[in-house]
Amino acid sequence: MTGNLQQKPIGLLGGTFDPIHHGHLRLALELYERLNLAEVRLIPSANPPHRESPAVSAELRLEMVRVAIDGLQGVVADGRELMRSGPSYMVDTLKSIREEEGARPVYMILGMDAFMNLHGWHRWDELLNYAHILLVRRPGKLLPMTHVMRGFLDLNRAKTLDELQIRPSGKIYIEDIPPLTISATQIRGLLATDRNPRYLLPRPVLEVINTHQLYR
Ligand code: ATP
């Protein structure tokens, strides 16, 4: 199958979003603009299979994503993982998006931290059947990578973005983005110790957190 050049690619950023913060949002917006994407979809994981269950419900995490991007051109929330029961496997999500999108190029956006653990994901070796992987490296960070992931990267790596635009799936491309060293862990830590996380996340997200007394 060849990609449809008439269709701009879409980007997918899956995450726990517990809570969503400016690191996620700058990443999404930066990629939307730089790579001329149709849109970037933020996809909260309902039941993350590879980490402890989040304390905050999937519904509230999706709600925080929605209020964070309200009115923002190019970035949308996609709640499909909340419709499925059981562990939220990315391979199932990519398959359902592929069924909807035909031959449109789809980029699964992954931070390098997530990529290094990819070989632990359910049916990880099928992910490239459904999407490309857009790897986001934060400048200055060197990567100690396992043999398996190094081999996977070398085998599938594209040198130019053009290689991704002409096919629906199957390639890995690395993009450097300006770093924002914000993490959800840091924000939860601040809230748990009664400190103020303002300026790390959008104000409407903080309002949801305060209304529901989350992370205290
Ligand atoms: P936690 O601290 O709970 O592990 P997190 O802040 O890393 O959470 P996730 O929801 O796990 O957020 O991240 C979803 C995706 O966003 C991952 O691919 C991750 O690499 C990426 N990401 C998270 N924070 C940043 C950031 N500050 N800059 C760029 N990418 C980020």
Tab-separated table of C-alpha atoms and ligand atoms in Angstrom:
chain	number	residue	atom	x	y	z
A	1	MET	CA	0.000	0.000	0.000
A	2	THR	CA	1.364	3.470	-0.803
A	3	GLY	CA	0.472	6.571	1.174
A	4	ASN	CA	-2.039	9.041	-0.139
A	5	LEU	CA	-0.148	12.275	-0.757
A	6	GLN	CA	-3.387	14.244	-0.779
A	7	GLN	CA	-3.834	13.484	2.894
A	8	LYS	CA	-1.727	15.178	5.527
A	9	PRO	CA	-0.430	12.785	8.183
A	10	ILE	CA	-1.995	12.653	11.630
A	11	GLY	CA	0.035	12.422	14.818
A	12	LEU	CA	-0.955	10.353	17.849
A	13	LEU	CA	0.324	11.031	21.338
A	14	GLY	CA	-0.726	8.352	23.774
A	15	GLY	CA	-0.045	8.785	27.451
A	16	THR	CA	-1.360	8.423	30.941
A	17	PHE	CA	-1.848	12.201	31.153
A	18	ASP	CA	-1.950	11.955	34.930
A	19	PRO	CA	-2.162	14.957	34.631
A	20	ILE	CA	-1.551	16.486	31.187
A	21	HIS	CA	1.059	19.275	31.350
A	22	HIS	CA	2.877	21.829	29.213
A	23	GLY	CA	5.549	19.266	28.239
A	24	HIS	CA	2.884	17.196	26.439
A	25	LEU	CA	1.175	20.243	24.984
A	26	ARG	CA	4.299	21.946	23.602
A	27	LEU	CA	5.327	18.610	22.105
A	28	ALA	CA	1.960	18.179	20.364
A	29	LEU	CA	1.774	21.758	19.094
A	30	GLU	CA	5.405	21.864	18.017
A	31	LEU	CA	4.992	18.680	15.943
A	32	TYR	CA	1.666	19.808	14.477
A	33	GLU	CA	3.291	22.972	13.164
A	34	ARG	CA	6.740	21.689	12.206
A	35	LEU	CA	5.588	18.565	10.408
A	36	ASN	CA	2.529	20.134	8.810
A	37	LEU	CA	0.181	17.523	10.269
A	38	ALA	CA	-3.584	17.390	9.781
A	39	GLU	CA	-3.878	17.168	13.584
A	40	VAL	CA	-2.315	15.661	16.668
A	41	ARG	CA	-4.578	13.431	18.757
A	42	LEU	CA	-4.001	13.070	22.469
A	43	ILE	CA	-5.091	9.581	23.505
A	44	PRO	CA	-5.347	8.913	27.240
A	45	SER	CA	-4.648	5.336	28.207
A	46	ALA	CA	-7.698	3.994	30.072
A	47	ASN	CA	-5.935	1.037	31.720
A	48	PRO	CA	-2.195	1.444	31.149
A	49	PRO	CA	-0.808	-2.111	30.915
A	50	HIS	CA	2.843	-1.214	31.596
A	51	ARG	CA	2.639	0.738	34.806
A	52	GLU	CA	0.667	0.961	38.047
A	53	SER	CA	-2.973	1.974	37.649
A	54	PRO	CA	-3.273	5.747	37.868
A	55	ALA	CA	-5.044	6.996	40.985
A	56	VAL	CA	-7.198	9.281	38.841
A	57	SER	CA	-9.958	7.758	36.701
A	58	ALA	CA	-9.626	7.644	32.920
A	59	GLU	CA	-12.709	9.881	32.647
A	60	LEU	CA	-11.106	12.634	34.713
A	61	ARG	CA	-7.770	12.297	32.896
A	62	LEU	CA	-9.636	12.674	29.587
A	63	GLU	CA	-11.519	15.648	31.011
A	64	MET	CA	-8.201	17.307	31.927
A	65	VAL	CA	-6.947	16.720	28.367
A	66	ARG	CA	-10.130	18.286	26.981
A	67	VAL	CA	-9.934	21.436	29.084
A	68	ALA	CA	-6.195	21.767	28.363
A	69	ILE	CA	-6.714	21.993	24.595
A	70	ASP	CA	-10.022	23.812	24.524
A	71	GLY	CA	-9.939	26.165	21.510
A	72	LEU	CA	-6.468	25.048	20.390
A	73	GLN	CA	-6.146	24.634	16.627
A	74	GLY	CA	-4.560	21.344	15.512
A	75	VAL	CA	-4.652	19.337	18.745
A	76	VAL	CA	-7.647	17.153	19.643
A	77	ALA	CA	-8.606	14.639	22.333
A	78	ASP	CA	-9.364	11.051	21.330
A	79	GLY	CA	-11.155	9.030	24.011
A	80	ARG	CA	-11.316	5.691	22.174
A	81	GLU	CA	-9.356	3.766	24.785
A	82	LEU	CA	-12.090	4.493	27.317
A	83	MET	CA	-14.554	2.571	25.147
A	84	ARG	CA	-12.648	-0.702	25.449
A	85	SER	CA	-12.408	-2.907	28.505
A	86	GLY	CA	-9.250	-4.655	29.641
A	87	PRO	CA	-5.700	-3.350	29.247
A	88	SER	CA	-5.338	-0.457	26.787
A	89	TYR	CA	-2.937	-1.894	24.269
A	90	MET	CA	-1.542	0.613	21.770
A	91	VAL	CA	-1.554	-2.012	19.028
A	92	ASP	CA	-5.387	-2.228	19.264
A	93	THR	CA	-5.664	1.562	19.170
A	94	LEU	CA	-3.437	1.824	16.099
A	95	LYS	CA	-5.387	-0.929	14.360
A	96	SER	CA	-8.702	0.865	14.895
A	97	ILE	CA	-7.246	4.177	13.690
A	98	ARG	CA	-5.776	2.464	10.629
A	99	GLU	CA	-9.219	1.060	9.787
A	100	GLU	CA	-10.635	4.592	9.824
A	101	GLU	CA	-7.823	6.376	8.027
A	102	GLY	CA	-7.250	4.197	4.961
A	103	ALA	CA	-3.791	4.906	3.519
A	104	ARG	CA	-3.186	8.180	5.366
A	105	PRO	CA	0.245	8.302	7.024
A	106	VAL	CA	-0.131	7.977	10.798
A	107	TYR	CA	2.690	8.947	13.176
A	108	MET	CA	2.749	7.454	16.645
A	109	ILE	CA	4.680	10.008	18.699
A	110	LEU	CA	6.935	8.549	21.352
A	111	GLY	CA	9.402	10.092	23.754
A	112	MET	CA	12.750	8.340	23.789
A	113	ASP	CA	12.025	7.185	27.360
A	114	ALA	CA	8.932	5.333	26.142
A	115	PHE	CA	10.742	3.902	23.099
A	116	MET	CA	13.438	2.317	25.251
A	117	ASN	CA	10.752	0.177	26.917
A	118	LEU	CA	8.813	-0.543	23.738
A	119	HIS	CA	9.932	-4.176	23.541
A	120	GLY	CA	7.837	-4.793	26.681
A	121	TRP	CA	4.634	-3.632	24.980
A	122	HIS	CA	1.967	-6.119	23.898
A	123	ARG	CA	2.623	-7.197	20.255
A	124	TRP	CA	5.152	-4.379	19.945
A	125	ASP	CA	6.598	-5.823	16.747
A	126	GLU	CA	3.239	-5.237	14.987
A	127	LEU	CA	3.038	-1.508	15.735
A	128	LEU	CA	4.832	-0.532	12.531
A	129	ASN	CA	2.229	-2.439	10.491
A	130	TYR	CA	-0.266	0.251	11.440
A	131	ALA	CA	1.755	3.458	11.951
A	132	HIS	CA	5.132	5.106	11.702
A	133	ILE	CA	6.964	5.944	14.895
A	134	LEU	CA	8.024	9.538	15.427
A	135	LEU	CA	10.695	9.470	18.081
A	136	VAL	CA	11.236	12.607	20.054
A	137	ARG	CA	14.681	13.101	21.421
A	138	ARG	CA	15.406	15.822	23.884
A	139	PRO	CA	18.665	17.524	22.891
A	140	GLY	CA	21.654	16.668	25.003
A	141	LYS	CA	20.344	13.296	26.167
A	142	LEU	CA	22.429	10.281	25.200
A	143	LEU	CA	20.606	7.001	24.871
A	144	PRO	CA	21.611	3.775	26.504
A	145	MET	CA	19.456	1.497	24.366
A	146	THR	CA	19.032	-2.266	24.519
A	147	HIS	CA	20.343	-4.397	21.664
A	148	VAL	CA	16.795	-5.239	20.595
A	149	MET	CA	15.672	-1.618	20.354
A	150	ARG	CA	18.905	-0.508	18.683
A	151	GLY	CA	18.424	-3.232	16.047
A	152	PHE	CA	14.746	-2.305	15.574
A	153	LEU	CA	15.672	1.353	15.139
A	154	ASP	CA	18.527	0.672	12.703
A	155	LEU	CA	16.364	-1.642	10.603
A	156	ASN	CA	13.431	0.744	10.236
A	157	ARG	CA	14.928	4.202	10.573
A	158	ALA	CA	14.109	6.804	7.918
A	159	LYS	CA	16.670	9.495	7.191
A	160	THR	CA	14.138	11.977	5.878
A	161	LEU	CA	10.561	12.758	6.688
A	162	ASP	CA	9.679	12.248	3.011
A	163	GLU	CA	10.036	8.508	3.551
A	164	LEU	CA	7.147	8.669	6.040
A	165	GLN	CA	4.935	10.875	3.917
A	166	ILE	CA	4.824	8.451	0.990
A	167	ARG	CA	3.581	5.415	2.926
A	168	PRO	CA	0.984	4.839	5.635
A	169	SER	CA	3.232	3.082	8.169
A	170	GLY	CA	6.466	1.204	8.788
A	171	LYS	CA	9.219	3.769	9.424
A	172	ILE	CA	10.879	5.362	12.433
A	173	TYR	CA	11.985	8.983	12.311
A	174	ILE	CA	13.784	10.943	15.001
A	175	GLU	CA	12.922	14.588	15.592
A	176	ASP	CA	14.677	16.842	18.064
A	177	ILE	CA	12.403	19.201	19.909
A	178	PRO	CA	13.227	21.945	22.375
A	179	PRO	CA	13.228	20.405	25.859
A	180	LEU	CA	10.717	21.184	28.565
A	181	THR	CA	11.695	19.229	31.622
A	182	ILE	CA	8.231	18.800	33.060
A	183	SER	CA	6.781	15.471	34.141
A	184	ALA	CA	3.460	14.390	35.605
A	185	THR	CA	5.399	12.703	38.417
A	186	GLN	CA	6.867	16.077	39.366
A	187	ILE	CA	3.418	17.703	39.390
A	188	ARG	CA	1.866	14.917	41.495
A	189	GLY	CA	4.775	15.283	43.919
A	190	LEU	CA	4.200	19.021	44.291
A	191	LEU	CA	0.489	18.567	44.916
A	192	ALA	CA	1.046	15.750	47.396
A	193	THR	CA	3.278	18.027	49.450
A	194	ASP	CA	0.941	20.985	49.220
A	195	ARG	CA	3.096	23.012	46.836
A	196	ASN	CA	1.907	24.980	43.833
A	197	PRO	CA	2.392	23.436	40.342
A	198	ARG	CA	1.271	26.553	38.473
A	199	TYR	CA	3.047	27.343	35.182
A	200	LEU	CA	3.821	23.652	34.663
A	201	LEU	CA	0.312	22.912	33.415
A	202	PRO	CA	-2.640	24.892	32.032
A	203	ARG	CA	-4.749	26.733	34.535
A	204	PRO	CA	-8.028	24.965	33.583
A	205	VAL	CA	-6.324	21.628	34.330
A	206	LEU	CA	-5.361	22.902	37.763
A	207	GLU	CA	-8.970	23.947	38.279
A	208	VAL	CA	-10.160	20.379	37.582
A	209	ILE	CA	-7.494	19.103	39.998
A	210	ASN	CA	-8.626	21.520	42.705
A	211	THR	CA	-12.331	20.887	42.170
A	212	HIS	CA	-11.866	17.132	42.586
A	213	GLN	CA	-9.062	17.403	45.137
A	214	LEU	CA	-6.803	15.159	43.046
A	215	TYR	CA	-3.266	14.047	43.979
A	216	ARG	CA	-3.494	15.291	47.562
B	1	ATP	P1	4.813	10.310	34.437
B	1	ATP	O1	5.712	11.344	35.074
B	1	ATP	O2	3.593	9.976	35.230
B	1	ATP	O3	5.559	9.084	33.959
B	1	ATP	P2	4.798	11.824	31.937
B	1	ATP	O4	4.865	13.254	32.320
B	1	ATP	O5	6.074	11.181	31.429
B	1	ATP	O6	4.185	10.984	33.128
B	1	ATP	P3	3.074	10.397	30.085
B	1	ATP	O7	1.605	10.546	30.057
B	1	ATP	O8	3.629	9.136	30.607
B	1	ATP	O9	3.643	11.667	30.883
B	1	ATP	O10	3.721	10.739	28.674
B	1	ATP	C1	3.111	10.519	27.443
B	1	ATP	C2	4.122	10.783	26.333
B	1	ATP	O11	4.583	12.130	26.389
B	1	ATP	C3	5.379	9.893	26.402
B	1	ATP	O12	5.702	9.507	25.080
B	1	ATP	C4	6.423	10.833	26.982
B	1	ATP	O13	7.726	10.487	26.540
B	1	ATP	C5	6.004	12.182	26.451
B	1	ATP	N1	6.387	13.281	27.343
B	1	ATP	C6	6.043	13.445	28.631
B	1	ATP	N2	6.555	14.576	29.147
B	1	ATP	C7	7.242	15.163	28.148
B	1	ATP	C8	8.016	16.388	28.055
B	1	ATP	N3	8.187	17.203	29.094
B	1	ATP	N4	8.587	16.671	26.864
B	1	ATP	C9	8.430	15.839	25.816
B	1	ATP	N5	7.732	14.675	25.843
B	1	ATP	C10	7.141	14.341	26.988
